[in-house]
Every structure is written in C-alpha cells, then in structure tokens.
Coordinates of C-alpha atoms (C1' of nucleotides) in Angstrom, one line a residue:
Chain A
X1 CA 53.7 -86.6 127.9
X2 CA 56.5 -85.3 125.7
X3 CA 57.4 -81.8 125.2
X4 CA 55.3 -79.2 126.4
X5 CA 54.0 -79.8 129.6
X6 CA 51.8 -78.4 132.4
X7 CA 51.6 -75.5 129.8
X8 CA 47.6 -75.0 129.6
X9 CA 46.9 -74.5 125.9
X10 CA 45.3 -71.8 124.1
X11 CA 41.3 -72.5 124.5
X12 CA 40.9 -70.2 121.8
X13 CA 41.8 -70.9 118.1
X14 CA 42.9 -67.0 117.3
X15 CA 45.2 -68.0 120.1
X16 CA 46.2 -71.5 118.9
X17 CA 48.1 -70.2 115.9
X18 CA 50.7 -67.6 117.4
X19 CA 50.9 -70.3 120.4
X20 CA 51.7 -73.1 118.1
X21 CA 54.4 -70.9 116.3
X22 CA 56.3 -70.4 119.1
X23 CA 56.7 -74.4 120.3
X24 CA 56.6 -75.9 116.7
X25 CA 60.3 -75.8 116.6
X26 CA 60.4 -78.3 120.2
X27 CA 58.1 -80.5 119.0
X28 CA 59.2 -83.8 116.7
X29 CA 58.9 -84.0 113.1
X30 CA 55.6 -86.1 112.7
X31 CA 54.1 -84.0 115.5
X32 CA 55.6 -80.6 113.2
X33 CA 53.7 -82.3 110.7
X34 CA 50.7 -82.4 112.0
X35 CA 50.8 -78.9 113.5
X36 CA 51.0 -77.5 109.7
X37 CA 48.4 -80.0 109.1
X38 CA 46.6 -78.4 111.7
X39 CA 46.6 -75.0 110.5
X40 CA 46.1 -75.4 106.9
X41 CA 43.0 -77.7 107.6
X42 CA 41.1 -76.2 110.9
X43 CA 38.0 -77.4 109.2
X44 CA 39.0 -80.6 108.4
X45 CA 39.9 -81.1 112.4
X46 CA 37.0 -79.8 113.6
X47 CA 34.4 -81.5 111.4
X48 CA 36.2 -85.3 111.2
X49 CA 37.1 -88.2 113.4
X50 CA 40.4 -88.8 114.3
X51 CA 41.1 -91.5 112.0
X52 CA 39.7 -89.6 108.9
X53 CA 41.5 -86.7 109.9
X54 CA 45.0 -88.4 110.6
X55 CA 44.3 -90.4 107.5
X56 CA 44.7 -87.0 105.6
X57 CA 47.2 -85.9 107.6
X58 CA 49.8 -88.9 106.8
X59 CA 49.9 -89.8 110.4
X60 CA 48.4 -92.6 112.5
X61 CA 45.8 -92.0 114.9
X62 CA 48.0 -92.5 118.0
X63 CA 50.5 -89.9 116.8
X64 CA 47.4 -87.3 116.5
X65 CA 46.0 -87.8 119.8
X66 CA 49.8 -87.5 120.8
X67 CA 50.2 -84.3 119.3
X68 CA 46.7 -82.8 121.1
X69 CA 48.5 -84.1 124.1
X70 CA 51.9 -82.7 123.3
X71 CA 50.7 -78.9 123.2
X72 CA 48.7 -79.2 126.9
X73 CA 45.4 -80.6 125.9
X74 CA 43.4 -83.3 127.7
X75 CA 43.6 -85.5 124.7
X76 CA 42.1 -85.1 120.7
X77 CA 38.6 -84.3 122.2
X78 CA 39.8 -81.6 123.7
X79 CA 41.8 -79.9 121.5
X80 CA 39.2 -80.6 118.5
X81 CA 36.5 -78.5 120.4
X82 CA 38.6 -75.5 120.1
X83 CA 38.7 -76.1 116.4
X84 CA 35.1 -76.4 116.7
X85 CA 34.5 -73.1 118.6
X86 CA 36.2 -71.3 115.4
X87 CA 33.6 -72.8 113.1
X88 CA 30.7 -71.6 115.3
X89 CA 28.5 -68.6 114.8
X90 CA 30.0 -68.3 111.3
X91 CA 27.8 -66.0 109.0
X92 CA 26.3 -68.9 106.8
X93 CA 27.6 -68.6 103.5
X94 CA 25.8 -67.5 100.5
X95 CA 28.3 -68.3 97.9
X96 CA 28.4 -72.1 98.2
X97 CA 24.6 -72.1 97.6
X98 CA 25.3 -71.4 94.3
X99 CA 28.0 -74.0 94.3
X100 CA 25.5 -76.5 95.4
X101 CA 23.0 -75.4 92.4
X102 CA 25.2 -75.9 90.1
X103 CA 24.6 -78.9 88.1
X104 CA 27.0 -81.4 88.9
X105 CA 27.1 -82.5 85.1
X106 CA 30.3 -82.5 83.2
X107 CA 33.3 -83.5 85.7
X108 CA 35.9 -81.3 83.3
X109 CA 33.7 -77.8 84.3
X110 CA 33.5 -79.1 87.5
X111 CA 37.5 -79.5 88.4
X112 CA 37.8 -75.8 86.9
X113 CA 34.7 -74.8 89.1
X114 CA 36.7 -76.4 92.2
X115 CA 40.2 -75.0 91.6
X116 CA 38.4 -71.4 90.7
X117 CA 36.6 -71.5 93.9
X118 CA 39.7 -72.1 95.9
X119 CA 41.8 -69.8 94.0
X120 CA 39.0 -66.9 94.8
X121 CA 39.0 -67.9 98.2
X122 CA 42.4 -67.8 98.6
X123 CA 42.7 -64.5 97.3
X124 CA 40.1 -63.3 99.6
X125 CA 41.6 -64.6 102.7
X126 CA 44.8 -62.8 101.5
X127 CA 43.0 -59.7 101.2
X128 CA 41.6 -60.0 104.7
X129 CA 44.6 -61.3 106.3
X130 CA 47.3 -59.5 104.9
X131 CA 49.8 -57.9 107.3
X132 CA 49.5 -54.1 105.6
X133 CA 52.5 -52.8 107.7
X134 CA 54.2 -56.1 106.8
X135 CA 53.6 -55.4 103.2
X136 CA 54.5 -51.9 103.1
X137 CA 58.1 -52.5 105.3
X138 CA 58.6 -55.4 102.7
X139 CA 58.5 -53.1 99.7
X140 CA 60.3 -50.7 101.5
X141 CA 62.9 -52.8 101.8
X142 CA 62.9 -53.7 98.4
X143 CA 62.7 -50.3 97.0
X144 CA 65.7 -49.4 98.7
X145 CA 67.9 -52.2 97.8
X146 CA 70.6 -52.0 95.5
X147 CA 70.2 -55.5 93.8
X148 CA 67.4 -57.5 94.6
X149 CA 68.2 -61.7 94.7
X150 CA 65.3 -64.1 94.6
X151 CA 65.4 -67.7 96.0
X152 CA 63.0 -70.6 96.0
X153 CA 62.7 -74.1 94.8
X154 CA 59.8 -76.2 93.6
X155 CA 56.2 -74.4 94.1
X156 CA 58.2 -71.7 95.0
X157 CA 60.0 -71.4 91.5
X158 CA 57.2 -69.8 89.4
X159 CA 57.1 -67.2 91.9
X160 CA 60.4 -66.4 91.7
X161 CA 60.2 -66.6 87.7
X162 CA 57.4 -64.0 87.8
X163 CA 58.9 -61.6 90.3
X164 CA 62.1 -61.7 88.1
X165 CA 60.5 -61.0 85.1
X166 CA 58.6 -58.2 86.8
X167 CA 60.7 -56.6 88.6
X168 CA 63.2 -56.3 85.6
X169 CA 60.3 -54.5 83.7
X170 CA 60.2 -52.3 86.8
X171 CA 63.9 -51.7 86.1
X172 CA 65.1 -52.9 88.8
X173 CA 68.5 -55.0 89.3
X174 CA 67.6 -58.6 89.9
X175 CA 69.3 -61.7 90.2
X176 CA 67.8 -65.3 90.6
X177 CA 69.5 -67.6 92.4
X178 CA 69.6 -70.8 91.0
X179 CA 71.7 -73.9 90.5
X180 CA 73.3 -76.3 92.8
X181 CA 73.0 -75.8 96.5
X182 CA 76.5 -75.5 96.9
X183 CA 77.0 -72.9 93.8
X184 CA 73.7 -71.1 95.2
X185 CA 75.4 -70.6 98.7
X186 CA 78.6 -69.6 97.0
X187 CA 76.7 -66.8 94.9
X188 CA 74.4 -66.0 98.5
X189 CA 77.9 -65.2 100.6
X190 CA 78.7 -62.4 97.6
X191 CA 75.5 -60.5 98.7
X192 CA 76.5 -57.2 99.8
X193 CA 74.6 -55.0 102.7
X194 CA 72.8 -53.2 100.6
X195 CA 71.6 -55.3 98.8
X196 CA 68.7 -57.9 99.6
X197 CA 67.5 -61.3 99.7
X198 CA 63.6 -62.1 98.7
X199 CA 62.9 -65.9 99.6
X200 CA 59.9 -67.7 98.8
X201 CA 59.6 -71.1 100.5
X202 CA 56.5 -73.0 100.8
X203 CA 55.1 -76.3 102.4
X204 CA 57.3 -79.0 102.1
X205 CA 60.3 -77.0 103.4
X206 CA 63.3 -77.2 101.8
X207 CA 66.1 -77.1 104.0
X208 CA 68.2 -75.0 101.2
X209 CA 66.3 -71.9 100.9
X210 CA 66.6 -71.8 104.3
X211 CA 70.2 -72.0 104.3
X212 CA 70.5 -68.9 102.0
X213 CA 68.5 -67.1 104.7
X214 CA 70.7 -67.6 107.5
X215 CA 73.8 -66.7 105.3
X216 CA 72.5 -63.7 104.7
X217 CA 71.4 -62.6 108.3
X218 CA 74.6 -63.7 109.6
X219 CA 76.2 -61.1 107.2
X220 CA 74.1 -58.4 107.5
X221 CA 71.8 -58.4 104.3
X222 CA 68.2 -57.5 104.8
X223 CA 65.9 -60.6 104.0
X224 CA 62.4 -60.6 102.9
X225 CA 60.5 -64.0 103.0
X226 CA 57.4 -65.1 101.5
X227 CA 56.1 -68.2 102.8
X228 CA 52.6 -69.9 103.4
X229 CA 52.8 -70.4 107.0
X230 CA 55.1 -68.7 110.0
X231 CA 55.8 -72.4 110.9
X232 CA 58.1 -72.2 108.1
X233 CA 61.3 -72.1 108.9
X234 CA 62.2 -68.9 107.1
X235 CA 59.7 -67.3 109.1
X236 CA 61.3 -68.1 112.3
X237 CA 63.7 -65.7 112.2
X238 CA 62.5 -62.3 113.1
X239 CA 62.9 -60.9 109.9
X240 CA 60.1 -59.4 107.6
X241 CA 57.8 -62.1 106.4
X242 CA 54.7 -62.4 104.7
X243 CA 52.3 -65.2 104.5
X244 CA 49.9 -66.5 101.9
X245 CA 47.7 -69.5 102.5
X246 CA 46.4 -71.4 99.5
X247 CA 43.3 -73.3 99.6
X248 CA 44.1 -76.8 98.8
X249 CA 41.9 -79.2 96.1
X250 CA 42.3 -82.9 96.4
X251 CA 46.1 -82.3 97.3
X252 CA 47.1 -79.6 94.8
X253 CA 47.5 -76.1 95.8
X254 CA 47.5 -73.5 93.5
X255 CA 49.4 -70.0 93.1
X256 CA 46.9 -67.9 92.2
X257 CA 46.8 -65.7 95.8
X258 CA 50.5 -66.1 95.9
X259 CA 50.8 -64.7 92.1
X260 CA 48.5 -61.8 93.2
X261 CA 50.6 -60.8 96.4
X262 CA 53.9 -61.2 94.4
X263 CA 52.6 -58.6 92.0
X264 CA 51.1 -56.8 94.5
X265 CA 54.7 -56.4 96.5
X266 CA 56.5 -55.8 92.9
X267 CA 54.5 -52.8 92.1
X268 CA 54.4 -51.7 95.3
X269 CA 58.3 -51.4 95.2
X270 CA 58.5 -50.0 92.1
X271 CA 56.2 -47.0 92.9
X272 CA 58.4 -46.5 96.3
X273 CA 61.7 -46.7 94.1
X274 CA 60.0 -44.1 91.7
X275 CA 59.1 -41.5 94.6
X276 CA 62.5 -41.7 95.9
X277 CA 64.4 -40.6 93.0
Chain B
X1 CA 9.3 -95.1 110.3
X2 CA 6.3 -92.6 110.9
X3 CA 5.3 -90.5 108.4
X4 CA 7.5 -89.6 105.1
X5 CA 8.7 -92.9 103.4
X6 CA 11.0 -94.2 101.0
X7 CA 11.5 -90.7 99.7
X8 CA 15.2 -89.9 99.3
X9 CA 16.2 -87.1 101.4
X10 CA 18.2 -83.9 100.1
X11 CA 22.0 -84.7 99.8
X12 CA 22.7 -80.8 100.5
X13 CA 21.7 -78.3 103.1
X14 CA 20.7 -75.9 100.9
X15 CA 17.9 -78.4 99.3
X16 CA 17.1 -79.7 103.0
X17 CA 15.4 -75.9 104.1
X18 CA 12.6 -76.2 101.3
X19 CA 12.2 -80.0 101.8
X20 CA 11.4 -79.4 105.2
X21 CA 9.1 -76.6 104.9
X22 CA 7.0 -78.7 102.7
X23 CA 7.0 -81.9 104.9
X24 CA 6.8 -80.1 108.1
X25 CA 2.6 -80.1 108.7
X26 CA 2.5 -84.0 108.3
X27 CA 5.0 -84.6 111.0
X28 CA 4.1 -84.8 114.8
X29 CA 4.5 -82.3 117.1
X30 CA 7.9 -83.1 118.8
X31 CA 9.2 -84.2 115.3
X32 CA 8.4 -80.3 114.4
X33 CA 9.9 -78.9 116.9
X34 CA 13.5 -80.4 116.1
X35 CA 12.6 -79.4 112.3
X36 CA 12.4 -76.1 113.6
X37 CA 15.2 -76.3 115.8
X38 CA 17.4 -78.0 113.2
X39 CA 16.4 -75.0 110.3
X40 CA 17.6 -72.6 113.4
X41 CA 20.6 -73.8 114.6
X42 CA 22.2 -76.2 111.6
X43 CA 25.6 -75.5 113.0
X44 CA 24.5 -77.3 116.6
X45 CA 23.6 -79.8 114.3
X46 CA 26.9 -80.1 112.4
X47 CA 29.4 -80.2 115.6
X48 CA 27.8 -81.3 118.7
X49 CA 26.7 -85.0 119.6
X50 CA 23.1 -85.9 120.0
X51 CA 22.9 -86.1 123.5
X52 CA 23.9 -82.3 123.5
X53 CA 21.8 -81.7 120.6
X54 CA 18.6 -83.1 121.5
X55 CA 19.1 -81.5 124.8
X56 CA 19.4 -78.5 123.5
X57 CA 16.4 -79.0 121.3
X58 CA 14.8 -80.1 124.4
X59 CA 13.5 -83.3 122.9
X60 CA 15.5 -87.0 123.7
X61 CA 18.2 -88.5 121.9
X62 CA 16.0 -91.4 120.6
X63 CA 13.7 -88.7 119.0
X64 CA 16.3 -86.9 117.4
X65 CA 17.1 -90.3 115.9
X66 CA 13.7 -90.8 114.7
X67 CA 13.7 -87.0 113.1
X68 CA 16.5 -88.2 110.9
X69 CA 14.7 -91.5 110.3
X70 CA 11.1 -90.0 109.7
X71 CA 12.9 -87.7 106.6
X72 CA 14.3 -90.4 105.2
X73 CA 18.0 -90.6 106.1
X74 CA 19.5 -93.7 107.5
X75 CA 20.3 -92.3 110.6
X76 CA 21.0 -89.3 112.6
X77 CA 24.9 -89.6 111.5
X78 CA 23.8 -89.6 107.6
X79 CA 21.8 -86.5 108.5
X80 CA 24.4 -84.9 110.6
X81 CA 26.6 -85.3 107.5
X82 CA 24.7 -83.0 105.1
X83 CA 24.6 -80.3 108.0
X84 CA 28.5 -80.6 108.3
X85 CA 28.8 -80.3 104.7
X86 CA 27.1 -77.2 104.4
X87 CA 30.0 -75.7 107.1
X88 CA 32.9 -77.5 105.0
X89 CA 35.0 -74.8 103.1
X90 CA 33.1 -71.9 104.7
X91 CA 35.7 -69.0 104.0
X92 CA 37.7 -69.5 107.6
X93 CA 36.9 -66.3 109.7
X94 CA 40.3 -67.1 111.9
X95 CA 41.6 -64.3 113.6
X96 CA 40.6 -62.0 111.3
X97 CA 39.6 -59.3 114.8
X98 CA 43.1 -59.7 115.1
X99 CA 44.3 -58.7 111.8
X100 CA 41.9 -55.8 111.4
X101 CA 43.2 -54.2 114.3
X102 CA 46.3 -53.4 111.7
X103 CA 45.5 -49.8 110.6
X104 CA 43.2 -49.4 107.6
X105 CA 43.4 -47.2 105.1
X106 CA 46.7 -46.6 103.9
X107 CA 47.4 -47.2 100.1
X108 CA 49.1 -50.2 100.3
X109 CA 46.0 -51.9 101.5
X110 CA 44.2 -50.4 98.4
X111 CA 46.9 -51.7 96.2
X112 CA 46.5 -55.3 97.5
X113 CA 42.6 -54.7 96.9
X114 CA 42.7 -53.7 93.6
X115 CA 45.1 -56.7 92.4
X116 CA 43.1 -59.1 94.4
X117 CA 39.8 -57.9 92.7
X118 CA 41.2 -58.0 89.4
X119 CA 42.7 -61.5 90.5
X120 CA 39.2 -62.5 91.2
X121 CA 37.5 -60.9 88.5
X122 CA 39.7 -62.7 86.2
X123 CA 39.0 -66.4 87.7
X124 CA 35.3 -65.9 87.6
X125 CA 35.7 -64.7 83.8
X126 CA 38.0 -67.8 83.2
X127 CA 35.6 -69.9 84.9
X128 CA 32.6 -68.5 82.7
X129 CA 33.7 -68.5 79.3
X130 CA 36.4 -71.5 79.5
X131 CA 35.0 -73.9 76.7
X132 CA 34.8 -77.3 78.6
X133 CA 35.4 -78.9 75.1
X134 CA 38.8 -77.4 74.9
X135 CA 39.7 -78.1 78.1
X136 CA 38.8 -82.1 77.6
X137 CA 40.1 -82.3 74.8
X138 CA 43.4 -80.7 75.7
X139 CA 44.0 -82.8 78.8
X140 CA 43.4 -85.9 77.1
X141 CA 46.1 -85.2 74.2
X142 CA 48.1 -84.0 77.1
X143 CA 47.4 -87.4 78.7
X144 CA 47.9 -89.5 75.9
X145 CA 51.7 -87.7 74.8
X146 CA 54.7 -89.7 75.9
X147 CA 56.7 -86.8 76.6
X148 CA 55.5 -82.9 77.1
X149 CA 57.3 -80.2 75.8
X150 CA 56.8 -76.5 77.2
X151 CA 57.3 -73.8 75.7
X152 CA 56.9 -70.0 76.8
X153 CA 58.6 -67.0 77.6
X154 CA 58.6 -63.5 79.5
X155 CA 55.4 -63.4 81.2
X156 CA 54.3 -66.9 80.1
X157 CA 57.6 -68.0 81.8
X158 CA 56.3 -69.1 85.3
X159 CA 53.3 -70.7 84.1
X160 CA 55.9 -73.4 82.3
X161 CA 57.6 -73.4 85.3
X162 CA 54.5 -74.0 87.1
X163 CA 53.5 -76.7 84.6
X164 CA 57.0 -78.5 84.4
X165 CA 56.4 -78.8 88.8
X166 CA 53.0 -80.3 88.2
X167 CA 53.4 -82.7 85.6
X168 CA 56.4 -84.0 87.1
X169 CA 54.5 -84.5 90.4
X170 CA 51.9 -86.2 88.4
X171 CA 54.7 -88.7 87.1
X172 CA 54.4 -87.2 83.2
X173 CA 57.5 -86.7 81.7
X174 CA 58.1 -83.2 80.7
X175 CA 60.7 -80.8 78.9
X176 CA 61.2 -77.2 79.2
X177 CA 62.3 -75.9 76.2
X178 CA 64.5 -73.0 77.1
X179 CA 67.8 -71.2 76.0
X180 CA 68.7 -69.3 72.5
X181 CA 66.1 -69.1 70.2
X182 CA 68.2 -71.2 67.6
X183 CA 68.8 -74.1 70.5
X184 CA 65.0 -74.3 71.0
X185 CA 64.3 -74.7 67.7
X186 CA 66.7 -77.6 67.1
X187 CA 65.3 -78.9 70.0
X188 CA 62.0 -78.7 69.1
X189 CA 62.5 -80.2 65.7
X190 CA 63.7 -83.1 67.6
X191 CA 59.8 -84.0 69.2
X192 CA 58.5 -87.3 67.7
X193 CA 54.8 -87.2 66.7
X194 CA 53.5 -89.2 69.8
X195 CA 54.7 -86.5 71.8
X196 CA 53.5 -82.7 72.3
X197 CA 53.9 -79.4 72.6
X198 CA 52.0 -76.8 75.5
X199 CA 53.0 -73.7 74.1
X200 CA 52.0 -70.7 76.4
X201 CA 51.9 -67.1 74.7
X202 CA 51.0 -63.3 76.1
X203 CA 50.4 -60.5 74.5
X204 CA 52.7 -58.7 73.6
X205 CA 53.5 -61.8 71.3
X206 CA 56.8 -63.1 70.6
X207 CA 57.9 -64.4 67.4
X208 CA 59.8 -67.2 69.0
X209 CA 56.9 -69.2 70.4
X210 CA 55.1 -68.9 67.3
X211 CA 58.2 -70.5 65.3
X212 CA 58.3 -73.1 67.7
X213 CA 54.8 -74.2 66.9
X214 CA 55.1 -73.6 63.4
X215 CA 57.6 -76.6 63.9
X216 CA 55.9 -78.9 65.3
X217 CA 52.7 -78.5 63.0
X218 CA 54.8 -79.2 59.7
X219 CA 56.0 -82.3 61.4
X220 CA 52.4 -83.7 62.3
X221 CA 53.1 -82.9 66.4
X222 CA 50.3 -82.0 68.5
X223 CA 50.0 -78.5 69.5
X224 CA 47.9 -77.2 72.8
X225 CA 48.1 -73.7 72.9
X226 CA 47.4 -71.4 76.0
X227 CA 47.0 -67.5 75.4
X228 CA 45.3 -65.0 76.1
X229 CA 43.4 -64.2 73.0
X230 CA 42.3 -65.8 70.1
X231 CA 44.5 -62.6 68.3
X232 CA 47.8 -64.4 69.7
X233 CA 49.7 -65.7 66.5
X234 CA 49.7 -69.3 68.3
X235 CA 45.9 -69.4 68.3
X236 CA 45.6 -68.4 64.6
X237 CA 46.4 -72.7 63.6
X238 CA 43.3 -74.2 63.7
X239 CA 44.7 -76.9 66.7
X240 CA 44.0 -76.6 70.1
X241 CA 43.8 -73.5 71.7
X242 CA 42.8 -72.4 75.6
X243 CA 42.1 -68.7 76.6
X244 CA 42.6 -66.9 79.7
X245 CA 42.3 -62.9 80.2
X246 CA 43.6 -61.4 83.0
X247 CA 42.4 -58.0 84.0
X248 CA 44.6 -55.5 83.8
X249 CA 45.5 -52.8 87.2
X250 CA 47.4 -50.2 86.3
X251 CA 49.2 -51.5 83.1
X252 CA 50.0 -54.6 84.7
X253 CA 48.6 -58.1 84.2
X254 CA 48.6 -60.8 86.8
X255 CA 48.9 -64.5 86.6
X256 CA 46.2 -65.7 88.8
X257 CA 43.7 -66.9 86.5
X258 CA 46.3 -68.2 84.2
X259 CA 47.8 -70.4 87.2
X260 CA 44.3 -71.3 88.2
X261 CA 43.7 -72.8 84.5
X262 CA 47.0 -74.4 84.6
X263 CA 46.7 -76.3 87.3
X264 CA 43.3 -77.5 86.0
X265 CA 44.7 -78.7 83.3
X266 CA 47.5 -80.5 84.6
X267 CA 45.4 -82.2 87.0
X268 CA 42.6 -83.0 84.4
X269 CA 45.5 -84.8 82.5
X270 CA 46.8 -86.7 85.4
X271 CA 43.6 -88.1 86.2
X272 CA 43.0 -89.3 82.6
X273 CA 46.4 -90.4 82.4
X274 CA 45.8 -92.8 85.4
X275 CA 42.3 -93.8 84.1
X276 CA 44.2 -95.2 80.8
X277 CA 46.1 -97.2 83.0
Chain C
dT1 C1' -15.9 -93.9 127.7
dT2 C1' -13.4 -97.7 125.4
dT3 C1' -10.5 -99.3 122.2
dT4 C1' -7.1 -98.6 118.8
dT5 C1' -3.7 -96.5 116.9
dT6 C1' 0.4 -93.1 117.3
dT7 C1' 4.1 -91.1 119.7
dT8 C1' 7.1 -90.5 123.3
dG9 C1' 10.6 -91.5 126.9
dA10 C1' 14.1 -94.6 129.5
dA11 C1' 16.8 -98.1 129.7
dA12 C1' 19.4 -101.5 126.8
dT13 C1' 22.1 -102.4 123.0
dA14 C1' 25.4 -102.2 119.3
dA15 C1' 28.8 -99.5 117.2
dA16 C1' 32.1 -96.1 116.6
dT17 C1' 35.8 -93.7 118.5
dA18 C1' 39.0 -91.7 121.4
dT19 C1' 42.9 -93.3 124.0
dT20 C1' 46.5 -96.2 126.1
dC21 C1' 50.2 -99.9 125.9
dC22 C1' 53.8 -102.0 124.4
dA23 C1' 57.0 -103.3 121.1
dA24 C1' 60.1 -101.4 117.0
dA25 C1' 62.2 -98.4 114.8
dA26 C1' 64.2 -93.9 114.4
dT27 C1' 67.2 -90.0 116.7
dT28 C1' 70.8 -88.3 119.2
dG29 C1' 74.7 -88.0 122.7
dA30 C1' 78.7 -89.9 124.1
Chain D
dT1 C1' 80.5 -96.5 116.0
dC2 C1' 77.1 -98.1 120.0
dA3 C1' 74.4 -97.6 123.9
dA4 C1' 70.9 -94.4 125.8
dT5 C1' 66.9 -92.0 124.8
dT6 C1' 62.6 -90.1 122.3
dT7 C1' 59.5 -91.1 118.9
dT8 C1' 56.2 -94.0 116.2
dG9 C1' 52.6 -97.0 114.2
dG10 C1' 50.0 -101.2 115.7
dA11 C1' 46.8 -103.6 118.6
dA12 C1' 43.9 -103.5 122.6
dT13 C1' 41.2 -101.6 125.3
dA14 C1' 37.8 -98.4 127.7
dT15 C1' 35.0 -94.7 126.6
dT16 C1' 31.8 -92.3 124.2
dT17 C1' 27.9 -91.9 121.1
dA18 C1' 24.1 -94.0 118.0
dT19 C1' 20.8 -96.9 117.9
dT20 C1' 16.9 -100.0 118.7
dT21 C1' 13.6 -101.8 122.3
dC22 C1' 9.5 -101.8 124.6
dA23 C1' 6.1 -100.0 127.7
dA24 C1' 4.1 -96.0 129.0
dA25 C1' 1.6 -92.2 127.9
dA26 C1' -1.1 -89.5 124.4
dA27 C1' -4.0 -88.6 120.9
dA28 C1' -7.5 -90.6 117.5
dA29 C1' -11.6 -93.1 116.4
dA30 C1' -15.4 -95.9 117.6

DNA sequence: TTTTTTTTGAAATAAATATTCCAAAATTGA
DNA sequence: TCAATTTTGGAATATTTATTTCAAAAAAAA
C-alpha cells in the first residue's frame, strides 16, 4: 500500500472526480498519468480489461492495479465497478443509431465524421458542465483588467492566438507572453496588480505555464486559468479556473469546444467592459 | 448449434434488435426469454459477467452461452462486445446533477449556449457539405510534400498555429510564414516545386495571403487553400480549396468547425504519409 | 404409451483476467 | 555524490469467468 491508505474511496463516480483532485498531488508520476487518463476516459475503464486499458493509458497492468489500490479500492475490479456504475442507466443514445447506419464507405468522410462527432460531443459537454459562476467571474476579472496577458504553449497556443485576436478586435489591450522560458518569466514579473494573466494549459502539462501562474499569484496579480481538467497543475491554485475537455479520436484532441469557450469568454468580457464605461 | 445457423449475426446493436425480432419465433422457449431480457436490459449484458446476467435473466450460464451461439456469435464474449459497443461514446452524463445546481437563467449561460449552438451547427454543416474528393486530394498533396508552408493572418492565424503544432507532432516538416508582408513574400519565393503552400484565409480577406498564393502558382508550387467561401480571392484560382463556414453570433465568428476540419486534414495527411512509407 | 429428438442444467474444463511478488530503475534525502 | 526509499515493469500465480460436456428432463413424433 503506497500513498493514501485506510481512507475509504468514493463509491460513486461523481465523488471520485473531486476526490482525485484532492489526492492527485500526493501520487507518484505514473499514477498521476493514470489518474488523468481515468478522468478523461471513464468509459474505457468501465468497458475493458486491465490489459487493454493499461495499454491505452501507456502503463503496465501492475500500475493499473496499483493505482486502484493506492486510492483505496480493494483492487482494479473494485474500482472498475464504480466506473461501470456511472454508465448504468444512461438513456440509450439516439445519435449513434444514425452513426451506425451511415455507410462505412469512404474512409475520408468517416474520418471527418469521427472528428465532427467528437467535436459536437465536446461542445455539448462543455455546455452542460460549464460552471456559470466561473465564467461570469472570469469575464468580470478580465473586463476589469487594464491589460490582459496571455500564456499557453503547445496545443494551447492556438487558443492564445485566437484570444489575442479577439480581445484586440474588442479594443482590449492584450499582450502575448512568448519566447524563451526565462524571457517569459521576466515579462511576467513586470505584470502589475491591476492587470491579469489568462493562462491556458492542457495535458500533458508543461511546467512552464505553471511557473508563470505562480509568479503572478505571489505578486498578487489576478489569474484566470483555462485547462482540460482540474488535475492540471495550474488549476490547483485556488484562483479562477475554467474547464473544457475535448473528446479524443484515435489519440488526437481537437480544439472545437475550447475555441467555443474562448470566444464566449472574450465576448462576455467585452460586454462587461462596455457596460462599465 | 440449434436454430439459426451459418447466418452472420449483426455487429451493431441497432441492427441486432430488428434481427432478433425476426428470428425470435424459431428459438426454443428459454432462449426466447433470454432474447426478451437482452432487448430490455442491454446495459446489463454490456457490463456484467455471464453468471450475474444469467441469474438476472433467470437462466443458467450455459443457456446464456447457448443463446449467443444460437444467434450466430462465437460465444457469449463475442456477443457482449456488440452490447458494449452500443455503450461506447455515449455522452458521459458525469456529475451533471451537481453541475446543474449552479444557478441557471443568467445571461452568461445563454451566451455560452448561443455560441455552442452556432458551433455545433457549423460543424454539422461542414460534415454535410464537405467535399470528400477535395479533402482526399488535399491530404494526398500534403502527404506528398517535402515541406509544408503555412500562411494565414488575423482570424486564420490560430488555425495556422494549430496545424503547425499537429503536423510537427505527426513528424511532418512544417514552416509558418509570418512576419512583414515583404519578408513573407521573399520566403514564399524560395518554396520549391516539391513543397506545398497551405493557405488559410477568411473574410474580410487580406490581400497579403492572396499574393503568396499567386507567387506559388506562378512558380508551379502546389497550393491547398482553406477558406470560408468560394468568393475568397484565394479560392478563385483553380487549385485545391476546402470550404468551411462558421455561423455568426452577434457579429462574432468562432473557429470550432474550422479547427475540426484542420485536424481532420492533418490526420488524414499523416495517415497517407505513413502509408506511403 | 413408447420412442426419438430436442432442450436444459449442473458439473468439469479451458481460457482469460486480475493480482502478487520481486528485482531493477528511478527518485529522494543526507 | 552516495545511500535509503520509493516506484515501476515483468513474470509467476491465483482467481475469476467463459465454455464444453454429458446426463436428465421435456417435448414431439410414432
């Protein structure tokens, strides 16, 4: 038994999520990967064998079992039952009827179809799960800031670019933090308390963006974070964070839902700023 | 093997239902019971073991296995996979109850709702109208190119950033054309015939990207264009162009459908390149 | 009713799956 | 840097789960 012990683990999937967020930090690296995977792919856990799941999660079966135990379950089987429970009694989806009837003819069209499906599902989920309070609070903060600083790398960079474009169009002063890590940190240290950092970060998380967030928090600068999971290191801080999770297709994650949220946030902030003037 | 034999059974749950209805009468009594049970409790079949299921269905495990075989499957496991398939990719209901406790109504949620609607509609339209031939041809060209050059400004820039990220991840050499207009033109003139320009441009069209396309066409360099309308100046040329139109909400256009198409194109190209090697 | 065929359930077997154990690797602390 | 501790992957094991077999029961045919 490794980390968390004698703690009885959540028996309901809905409790598992916040529970994992709390204990995430105390897990070893590989087990953290598994935690992220589990929250991103609950249906995979529910429907497959350890061998299949651990292959998808890029770990060994032992690690999968160890993960289940380390968060307090008797074993993998025990944990799996919780994930299965979350799938029971789901209203039979009508959407997939159409999908399955669609002729599996041309592979190209099917690829587009798959990505479209995933994008739409992600947007729907965003809509259902989005925290209205958080969006409201975030856009207020952004509206109040004298200057908005944007940070994000890798898959988050297109979001930064888009937000920059949109904010500028809305007449809001915006600076993109880019370049070398050290230069970014230096620029970040210059941010004033009446300004704001909008940080975007997705799994696999880079340490860099987290560092910028830390600098700002220490300096008393407001931070708004946009991530794909509350397990993200930049969501740990108890500041404002918004969550958007893209459904994955054969290992690729799109940006459709993220872009939707980004636009929403920018427009909302623009509206508030206009009202305040 | 009892009743129905040598008939290949449905691989999709949606087809299994009518299929069972047809063959129901020719099954022995106990197996009919199982058939009824299966149609009424698909999620039980998907998530449990033969022992548990057969107990619920009030038959013995053997009968369960026999049922699967009698309708043509290799065994219970084989049949179960079809039921499981029907549960995959269901929009995860997650902890929606908890989320929904967040106070509704407020205009922010409506804004997100509007943008979500627009994004979904755009994606659906993309899916319906997309030209399969064009996508296929474009991805082939991209796959064949030694180096991919990306051009796009303003609202198209996030797409460029995303494609750059994705292509690099797929191991394809990619260069982003940015900087001053004159410098971009100079760089463009250096592109070789076995390379390719992927130009992205949306309304309101900037003259700049059009210029780069012209330079390439004159030099015999392949061009793939991604635009929001055939009215776009870069679609005028009779080269390959893909169209994606984002629905507008109070003057703002998102990028959800565009990102979806971009990812599709990149993945498709990556797949083709892998095949050619 | 008797005989033949089909259907069924319980136990035996085969297959797969999860779990444990241990040595190697990585990480942490001094 | 080196020692102590933790973490990890792979192989061995134990357990569960599916499948097959076979004799008894039920149904159908004579």
